[in-house]
CSV table of C-alpha atoms (C1' of nucleotides) in Angstrom, one decimal:
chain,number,residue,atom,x,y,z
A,1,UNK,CA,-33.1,-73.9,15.4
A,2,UNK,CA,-34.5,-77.0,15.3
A,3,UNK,CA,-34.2,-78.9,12.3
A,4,UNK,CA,-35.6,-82.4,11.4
A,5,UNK,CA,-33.9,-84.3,14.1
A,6,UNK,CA,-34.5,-81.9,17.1
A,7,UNK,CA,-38.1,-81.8,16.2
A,8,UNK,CA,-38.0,-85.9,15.7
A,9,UNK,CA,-36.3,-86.5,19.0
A,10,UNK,CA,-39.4,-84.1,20.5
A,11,UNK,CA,-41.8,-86.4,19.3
A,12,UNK,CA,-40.1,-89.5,20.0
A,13,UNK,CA,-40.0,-88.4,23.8
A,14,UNK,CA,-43.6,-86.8,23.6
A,15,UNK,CA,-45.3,-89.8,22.2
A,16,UNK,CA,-44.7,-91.5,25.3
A,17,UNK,CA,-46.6,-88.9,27.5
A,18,UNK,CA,-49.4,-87.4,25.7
A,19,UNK,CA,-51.4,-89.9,23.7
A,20,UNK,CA,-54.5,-89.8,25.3
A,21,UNK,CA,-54.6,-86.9,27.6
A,22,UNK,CA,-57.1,-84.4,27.6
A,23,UNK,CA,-56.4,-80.6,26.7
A,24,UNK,CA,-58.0,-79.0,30.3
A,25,UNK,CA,-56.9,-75.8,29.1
A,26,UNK,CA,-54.8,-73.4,26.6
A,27,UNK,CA,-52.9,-70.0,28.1
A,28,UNK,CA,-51.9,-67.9,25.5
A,29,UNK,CA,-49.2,-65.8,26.5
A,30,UNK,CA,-48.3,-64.3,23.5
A,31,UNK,CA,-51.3,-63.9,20.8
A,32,UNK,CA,-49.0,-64.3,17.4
A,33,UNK,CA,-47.7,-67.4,18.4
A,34,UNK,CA,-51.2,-69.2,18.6
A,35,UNK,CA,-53.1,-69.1,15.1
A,36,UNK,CA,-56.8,-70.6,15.1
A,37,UNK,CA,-59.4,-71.3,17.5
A,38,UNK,CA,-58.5,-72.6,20.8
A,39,UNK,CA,-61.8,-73.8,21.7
A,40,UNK,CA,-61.7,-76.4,18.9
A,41,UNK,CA,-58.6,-78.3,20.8
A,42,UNK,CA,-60.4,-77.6,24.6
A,43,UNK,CA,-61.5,-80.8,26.5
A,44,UNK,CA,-60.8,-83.6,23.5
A,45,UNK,CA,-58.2,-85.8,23.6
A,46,UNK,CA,-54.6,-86.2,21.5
A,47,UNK,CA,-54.9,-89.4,20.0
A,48,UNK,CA,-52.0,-89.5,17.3
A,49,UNK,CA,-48.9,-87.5,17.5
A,50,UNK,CA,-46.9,-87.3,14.0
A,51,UNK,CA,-43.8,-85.2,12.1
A,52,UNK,CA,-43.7,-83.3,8.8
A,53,UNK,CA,-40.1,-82.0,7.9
A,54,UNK,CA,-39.8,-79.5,10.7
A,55,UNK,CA,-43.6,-79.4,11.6
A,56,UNK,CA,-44.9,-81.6,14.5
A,57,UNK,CA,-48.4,-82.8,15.0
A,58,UNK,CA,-50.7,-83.8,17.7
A,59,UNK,CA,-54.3,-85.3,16.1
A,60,UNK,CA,-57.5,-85.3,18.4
A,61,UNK,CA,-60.2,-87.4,18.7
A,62,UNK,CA,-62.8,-84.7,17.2
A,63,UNK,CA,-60.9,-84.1,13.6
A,64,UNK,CA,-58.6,-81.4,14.7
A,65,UNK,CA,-55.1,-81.0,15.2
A,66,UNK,CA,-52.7,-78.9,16.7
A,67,UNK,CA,-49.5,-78.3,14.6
A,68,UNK,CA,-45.8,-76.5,15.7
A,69,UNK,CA,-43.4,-74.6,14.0
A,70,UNK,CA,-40.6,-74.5,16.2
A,71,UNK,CA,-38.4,-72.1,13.3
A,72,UNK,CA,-35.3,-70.4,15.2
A,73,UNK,CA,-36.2,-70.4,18.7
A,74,UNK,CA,-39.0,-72.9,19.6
A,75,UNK,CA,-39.1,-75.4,22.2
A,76,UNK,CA,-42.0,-77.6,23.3
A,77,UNK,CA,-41.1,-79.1,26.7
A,78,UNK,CA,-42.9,-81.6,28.8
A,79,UNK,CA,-43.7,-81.3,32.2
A,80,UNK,CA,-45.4,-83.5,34.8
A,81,UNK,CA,-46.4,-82.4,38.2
A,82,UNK,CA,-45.6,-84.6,41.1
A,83,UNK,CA,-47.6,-83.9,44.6
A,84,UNK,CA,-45.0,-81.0,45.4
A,85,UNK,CA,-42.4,-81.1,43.3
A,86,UNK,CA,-42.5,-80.3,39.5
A,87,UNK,CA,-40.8,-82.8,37.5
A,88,UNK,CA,-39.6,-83.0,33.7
A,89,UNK,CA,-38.0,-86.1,34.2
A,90,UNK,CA,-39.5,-89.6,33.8
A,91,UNK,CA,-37.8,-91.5,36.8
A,92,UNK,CA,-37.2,-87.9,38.7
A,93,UNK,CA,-33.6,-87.7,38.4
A,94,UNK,CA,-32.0,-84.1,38.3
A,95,UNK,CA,-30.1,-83.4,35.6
A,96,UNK,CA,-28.0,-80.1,34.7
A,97,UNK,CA,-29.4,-79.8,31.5
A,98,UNK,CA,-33.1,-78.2,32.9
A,99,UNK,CA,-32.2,-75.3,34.8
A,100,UNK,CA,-35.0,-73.1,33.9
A,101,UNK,CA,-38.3,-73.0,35.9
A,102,UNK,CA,-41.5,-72.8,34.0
A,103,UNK,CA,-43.2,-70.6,32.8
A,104,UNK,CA,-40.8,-68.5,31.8
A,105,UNK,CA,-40.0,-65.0,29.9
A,106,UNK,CA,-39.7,-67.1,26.6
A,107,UNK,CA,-43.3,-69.0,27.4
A,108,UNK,CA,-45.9,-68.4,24.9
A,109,UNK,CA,-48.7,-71.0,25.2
A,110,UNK,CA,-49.2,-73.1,28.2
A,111,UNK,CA,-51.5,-76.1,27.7
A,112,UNK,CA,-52.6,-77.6,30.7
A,113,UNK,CA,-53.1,-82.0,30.2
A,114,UNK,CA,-55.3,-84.2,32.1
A,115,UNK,CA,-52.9,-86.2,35.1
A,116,UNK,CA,-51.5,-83.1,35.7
A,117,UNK,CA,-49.2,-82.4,33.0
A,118,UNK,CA,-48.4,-79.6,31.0
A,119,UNK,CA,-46.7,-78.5,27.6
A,120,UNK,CA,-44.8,-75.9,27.2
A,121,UNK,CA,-44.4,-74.0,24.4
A,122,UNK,CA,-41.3,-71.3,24.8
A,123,UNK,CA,-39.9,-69.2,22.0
A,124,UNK,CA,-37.7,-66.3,22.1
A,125,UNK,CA,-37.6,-65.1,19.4
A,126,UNK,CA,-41.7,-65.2,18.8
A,127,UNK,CA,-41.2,-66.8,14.5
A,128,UNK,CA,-42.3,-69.8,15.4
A,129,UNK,CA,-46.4,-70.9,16.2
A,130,UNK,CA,-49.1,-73.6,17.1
A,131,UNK,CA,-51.8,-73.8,14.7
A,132,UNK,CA,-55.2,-75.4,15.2
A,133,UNK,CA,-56.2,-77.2,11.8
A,134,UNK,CA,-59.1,-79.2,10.9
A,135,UNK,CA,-57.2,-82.9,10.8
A,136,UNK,CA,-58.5,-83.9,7.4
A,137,UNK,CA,-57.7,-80.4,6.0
A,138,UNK,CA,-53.5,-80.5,6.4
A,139,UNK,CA,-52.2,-82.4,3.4
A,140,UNK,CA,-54.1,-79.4,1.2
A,141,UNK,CA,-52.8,-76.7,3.4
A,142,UNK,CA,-49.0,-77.6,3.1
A,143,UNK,CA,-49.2,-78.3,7.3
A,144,UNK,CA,-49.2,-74.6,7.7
A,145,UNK,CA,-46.6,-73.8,4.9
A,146,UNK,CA,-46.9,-71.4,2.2
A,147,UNK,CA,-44.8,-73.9,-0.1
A,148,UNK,CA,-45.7,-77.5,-0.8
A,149,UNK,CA,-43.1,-79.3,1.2
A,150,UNK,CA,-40.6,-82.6,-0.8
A,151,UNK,CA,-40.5,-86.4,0.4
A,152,UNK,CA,-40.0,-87.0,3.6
A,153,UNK,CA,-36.0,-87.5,4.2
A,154,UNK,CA,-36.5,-90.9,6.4
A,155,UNK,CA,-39.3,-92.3,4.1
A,156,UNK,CA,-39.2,-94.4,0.7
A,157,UNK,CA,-40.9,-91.7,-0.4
A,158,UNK,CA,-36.9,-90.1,-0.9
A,159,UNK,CA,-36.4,-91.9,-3.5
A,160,UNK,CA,-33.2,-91.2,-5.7
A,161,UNK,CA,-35.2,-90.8,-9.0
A,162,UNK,CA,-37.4,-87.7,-7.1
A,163,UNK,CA,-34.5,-86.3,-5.6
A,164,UNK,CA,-32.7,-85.7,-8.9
A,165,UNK,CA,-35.7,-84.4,-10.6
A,166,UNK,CA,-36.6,-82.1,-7.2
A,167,UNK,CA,-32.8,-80.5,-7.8
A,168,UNK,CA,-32.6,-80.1,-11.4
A,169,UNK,CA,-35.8,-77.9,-11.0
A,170,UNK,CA,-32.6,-75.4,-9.5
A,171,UNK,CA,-30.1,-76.4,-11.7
A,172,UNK,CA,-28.6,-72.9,-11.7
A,173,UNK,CA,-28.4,-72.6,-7.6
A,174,UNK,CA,-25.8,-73.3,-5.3
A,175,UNK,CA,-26.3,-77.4,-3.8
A,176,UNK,CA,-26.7,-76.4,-0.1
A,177,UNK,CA,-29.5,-72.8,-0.9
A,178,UNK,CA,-30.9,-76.1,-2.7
A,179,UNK,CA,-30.8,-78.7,-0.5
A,180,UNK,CA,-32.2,-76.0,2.3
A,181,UNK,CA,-35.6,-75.6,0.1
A,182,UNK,CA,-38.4,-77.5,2.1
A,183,UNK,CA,-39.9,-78.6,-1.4
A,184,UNK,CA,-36.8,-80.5,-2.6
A,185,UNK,CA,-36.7,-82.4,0.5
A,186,UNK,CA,-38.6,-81.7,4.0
A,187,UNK,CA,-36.6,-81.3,7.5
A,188,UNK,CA,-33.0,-80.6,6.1
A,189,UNK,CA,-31.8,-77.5,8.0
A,190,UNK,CA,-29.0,-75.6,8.0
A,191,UNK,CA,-26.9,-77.2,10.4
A,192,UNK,CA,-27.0,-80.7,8.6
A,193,UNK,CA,-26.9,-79.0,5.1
A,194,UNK,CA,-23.3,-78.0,5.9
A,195,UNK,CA,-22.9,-81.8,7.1
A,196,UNK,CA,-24.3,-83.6,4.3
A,197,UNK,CA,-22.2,-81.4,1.9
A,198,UNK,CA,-19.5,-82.7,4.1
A,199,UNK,CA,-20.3,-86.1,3.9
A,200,UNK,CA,-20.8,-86.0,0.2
A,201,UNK,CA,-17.7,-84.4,-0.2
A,202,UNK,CA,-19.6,-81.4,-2.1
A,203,UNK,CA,-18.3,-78.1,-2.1
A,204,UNK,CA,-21.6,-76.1,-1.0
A,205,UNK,CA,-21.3,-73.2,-3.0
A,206,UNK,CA,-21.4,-75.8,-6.4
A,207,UNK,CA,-24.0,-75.2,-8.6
A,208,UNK,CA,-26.7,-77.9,-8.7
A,209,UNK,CA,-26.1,-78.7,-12.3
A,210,UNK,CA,-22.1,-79.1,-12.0
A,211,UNK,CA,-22.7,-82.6,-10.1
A,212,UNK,CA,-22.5,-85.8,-11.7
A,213,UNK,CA,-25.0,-88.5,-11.0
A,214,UNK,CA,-22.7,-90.2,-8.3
A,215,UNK,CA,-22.6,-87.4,-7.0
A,216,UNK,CA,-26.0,-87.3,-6.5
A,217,UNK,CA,-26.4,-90.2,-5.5
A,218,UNK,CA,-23.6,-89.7,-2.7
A,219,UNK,CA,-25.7,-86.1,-1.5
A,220,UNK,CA,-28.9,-88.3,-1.2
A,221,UNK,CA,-27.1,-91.1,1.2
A,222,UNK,CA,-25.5,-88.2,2.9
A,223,UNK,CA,-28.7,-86.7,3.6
A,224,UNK,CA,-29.7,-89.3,5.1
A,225,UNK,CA,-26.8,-90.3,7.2
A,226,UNK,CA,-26.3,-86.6,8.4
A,227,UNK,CA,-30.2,-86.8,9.7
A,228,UNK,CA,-30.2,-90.3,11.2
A,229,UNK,CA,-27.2,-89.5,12.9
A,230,UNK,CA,-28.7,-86.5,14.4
A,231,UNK,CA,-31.5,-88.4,15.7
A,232,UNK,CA,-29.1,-90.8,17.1
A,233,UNK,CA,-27.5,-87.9,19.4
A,234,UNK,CA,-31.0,-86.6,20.0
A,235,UNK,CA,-30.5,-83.6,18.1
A,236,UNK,CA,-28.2,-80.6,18.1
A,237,UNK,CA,-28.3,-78.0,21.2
A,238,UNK,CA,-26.8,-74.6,20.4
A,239,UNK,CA,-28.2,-72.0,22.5
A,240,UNK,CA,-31.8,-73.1,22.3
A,241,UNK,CA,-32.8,-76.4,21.7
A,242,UNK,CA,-33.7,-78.9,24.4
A,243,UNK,CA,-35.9,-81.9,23.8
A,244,UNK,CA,-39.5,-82.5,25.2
A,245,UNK,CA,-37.6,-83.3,28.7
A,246,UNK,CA,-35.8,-80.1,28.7
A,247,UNK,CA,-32.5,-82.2,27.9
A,248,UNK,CA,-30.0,-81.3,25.6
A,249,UNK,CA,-29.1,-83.1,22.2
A,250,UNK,CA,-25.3,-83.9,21.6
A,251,UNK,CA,-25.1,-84.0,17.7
A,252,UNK,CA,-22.6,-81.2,17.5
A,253,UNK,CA,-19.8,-83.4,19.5
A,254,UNK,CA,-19.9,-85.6,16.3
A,255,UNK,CA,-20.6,-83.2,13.8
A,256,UNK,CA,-17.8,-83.0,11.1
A,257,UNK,CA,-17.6,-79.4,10.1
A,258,UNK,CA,-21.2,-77.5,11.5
A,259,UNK,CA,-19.8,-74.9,14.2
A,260,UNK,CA,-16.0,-76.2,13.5
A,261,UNK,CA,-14.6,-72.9,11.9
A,262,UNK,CA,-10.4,-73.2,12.6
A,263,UNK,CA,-10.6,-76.4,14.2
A,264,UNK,CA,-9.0,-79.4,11.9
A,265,UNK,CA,-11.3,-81.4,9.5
A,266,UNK,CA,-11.8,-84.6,11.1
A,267,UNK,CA,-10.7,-86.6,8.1
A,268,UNK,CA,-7.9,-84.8,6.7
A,269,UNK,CA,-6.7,-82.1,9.5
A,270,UNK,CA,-6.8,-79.1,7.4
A,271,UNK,CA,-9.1,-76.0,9.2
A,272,UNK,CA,-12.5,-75.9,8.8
A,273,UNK,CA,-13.8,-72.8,7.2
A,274,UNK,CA,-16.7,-70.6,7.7
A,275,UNK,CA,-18.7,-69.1,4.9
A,276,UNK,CA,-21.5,-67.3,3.7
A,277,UNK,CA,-24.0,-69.6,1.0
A,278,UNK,CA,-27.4,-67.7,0.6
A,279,UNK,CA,-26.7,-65.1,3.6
A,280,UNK,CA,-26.3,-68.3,6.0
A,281,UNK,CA,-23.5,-69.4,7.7
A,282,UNK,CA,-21.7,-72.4,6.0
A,283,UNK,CA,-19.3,-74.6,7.1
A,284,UNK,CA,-16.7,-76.6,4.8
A,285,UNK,CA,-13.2,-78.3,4.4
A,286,UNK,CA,-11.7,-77.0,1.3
A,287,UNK,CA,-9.4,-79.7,1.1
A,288,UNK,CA,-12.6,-82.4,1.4
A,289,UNK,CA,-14.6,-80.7,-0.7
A,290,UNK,CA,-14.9,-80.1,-4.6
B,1,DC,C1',-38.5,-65.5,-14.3
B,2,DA,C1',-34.6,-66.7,-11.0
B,3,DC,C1',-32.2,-65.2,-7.4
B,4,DT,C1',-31.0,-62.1,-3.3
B,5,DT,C1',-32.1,-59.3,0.5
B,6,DG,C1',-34.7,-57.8,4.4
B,7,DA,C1',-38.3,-58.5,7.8
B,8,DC,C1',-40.1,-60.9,11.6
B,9,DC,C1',-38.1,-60.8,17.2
B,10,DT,C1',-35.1,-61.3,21.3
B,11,DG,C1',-30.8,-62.0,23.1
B,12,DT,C1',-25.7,-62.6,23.1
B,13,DC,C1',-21.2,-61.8,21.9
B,14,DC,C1',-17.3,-59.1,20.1
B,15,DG,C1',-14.6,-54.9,19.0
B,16,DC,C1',-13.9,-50.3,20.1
C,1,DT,C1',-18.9,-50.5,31.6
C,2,DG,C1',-21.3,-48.8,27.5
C,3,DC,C1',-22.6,-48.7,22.7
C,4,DG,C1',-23.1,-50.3,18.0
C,5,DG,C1',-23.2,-53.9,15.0
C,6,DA,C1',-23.1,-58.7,13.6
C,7,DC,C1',-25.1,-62.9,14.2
C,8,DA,C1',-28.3,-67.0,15.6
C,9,DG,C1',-31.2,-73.7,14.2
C,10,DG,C1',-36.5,-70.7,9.5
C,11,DT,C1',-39.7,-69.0,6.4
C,12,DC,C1',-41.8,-65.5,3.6
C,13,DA,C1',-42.4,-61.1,1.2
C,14,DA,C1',-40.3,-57.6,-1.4
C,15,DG,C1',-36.8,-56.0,-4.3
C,16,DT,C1',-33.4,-56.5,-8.2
DNA sequence: CACTTGACCTGTCCGC
DNA sequence: TGCGGACAGGTCAAGT
């Protein structure tokens, strides 16, 4: 599920809460979906809380850190207790968005905060994990990645120059299998690959090594767009993805083509269709895109 | 070697 | 209503 932007808008609302709060404790519900050693993380405190492409961080204050992998299904959701009531919202306003109690079914690891707070980490579908690593040791160890992840999307590190090179290592492979692999660029998923293609006016299934150097240039801006813009909306909610409040994200009410199969492209009116790129469903207006 | 398919899991939706 | 199959935001291994 969550891509760069849902695990972004996590952060964003986490950073507020959990910098310097104790872990009290760690319930693991589920055994595969916490890798490590537990008792490194007990009873220090989260001083830093970062992101990585998909993967977000919390950093202690003993040289450890606890990383996520939210993949399909993940959520991590906030939650503060108040005297009686339970409360995932800041200024205690109900809203329709958190039904669910917690725990439940789809909870995996419980940590248990100091001022009585909790994160929650649910996951149906059990892909995704928390990892204890030593701080110092994540660079080397691809932040719990078997491949060495690209530049960061949203960092100069993005540059235009490594982005070309980063493709033309696939020359021969469709733009949006390309554009999906976490060392060309980290964070871009599949719901803002079909948007960026969009933007760029790309069709997806183009090889790498058909596009001109405008174009790019006009796939790296539309990258970036497509991401910031998902931040903006705080993220995309399908079926699963709430942010740290247990509120949903709203990106797919302005997404162009994501989702939009028969419905008419928002810039010229023809019908969105839906196709297969690298066994994942793809999203495109023929009539946009060349 | 480059590229594709299936596995990992649980749940939902759709056609018959 | 039930059953089987396809499909779902990601990553990785195995297969061709």
């Amino acid at each position: 599920m969550p891509e760069l932007p849902e695990v972004e808008t996590i952060r964003i609302g986490l950073s507020q809460k959990v910098i310097n709060q104790q872990v009290l404790s760690i319930n693991i519900l589920n055994s595969k979906s916490f890798i490590g050693d537990p008792s490194k993380i007990l009873s220090h405190t989260i001083t830093n809380i970062w992101r990585r492409g998909k993967v977000l961080g919390l950093d202690l204050e003993n040289g450890q850190s606890l990383i996520f992998h939210l993949k399909m299904s993940g959520q991590i959701i906030f939650e503060k207790k108040q005297k009686n009531k339970r409360s995932r919202f800041s200024g205690g306003h109900p809203t329709k968005d958190m039904q669910q109690e917690l725990p439940n079914k789809s909870t995996r690891v419980i940590f248990t905060l100091s001022q009585d707070s909790r994160i929650y980490f649910n996951d149906q579908r059990k892909f995704g994990w928390v990892k204890q690593l030593k701080t110092s040791t994540l660079k080397k160890m691809n932040y719990g990645l078997k491949i060495k992840l690209g530049p960061e999307p949203l960092s100069r590190d993005f540059s235009l120059k490594i982005f070309k090179q980063n493709l033309l290592k696939h020359k021969n492979q469709s733009i949006k299998v390309t554009i999906l692999d976490q060392s060309v660029v980290a964070g871009v998923g599949n719901i803002y690959a079909s948007e960026a293609c969009f933007i760029a006016k790309i069709d997806p299934l183009k090889k790498v090594n058909q596009l001109t150097d405008k174009k790019i240039d006009k796939l790296h801006q539309a990258i970036i767009l497509a991401l910031n813009t998902g931040i903006k909306y705080g993220g995309s909610s399908i079926t699963h993805f709430f942010d740290d409040e247990g509120k949903k994200g709203y990106f797919l009410e302005y997404a162009y083509v994501f989702n939009r199969q028969h419905k008419p492209c928002k810039n010229c009116h023809n019908l969105i269709t839906k196709i297969k790129v690298g066994g994942r469903g793809t999203y495109l207006c023929y009539n946009c895109q060349k």
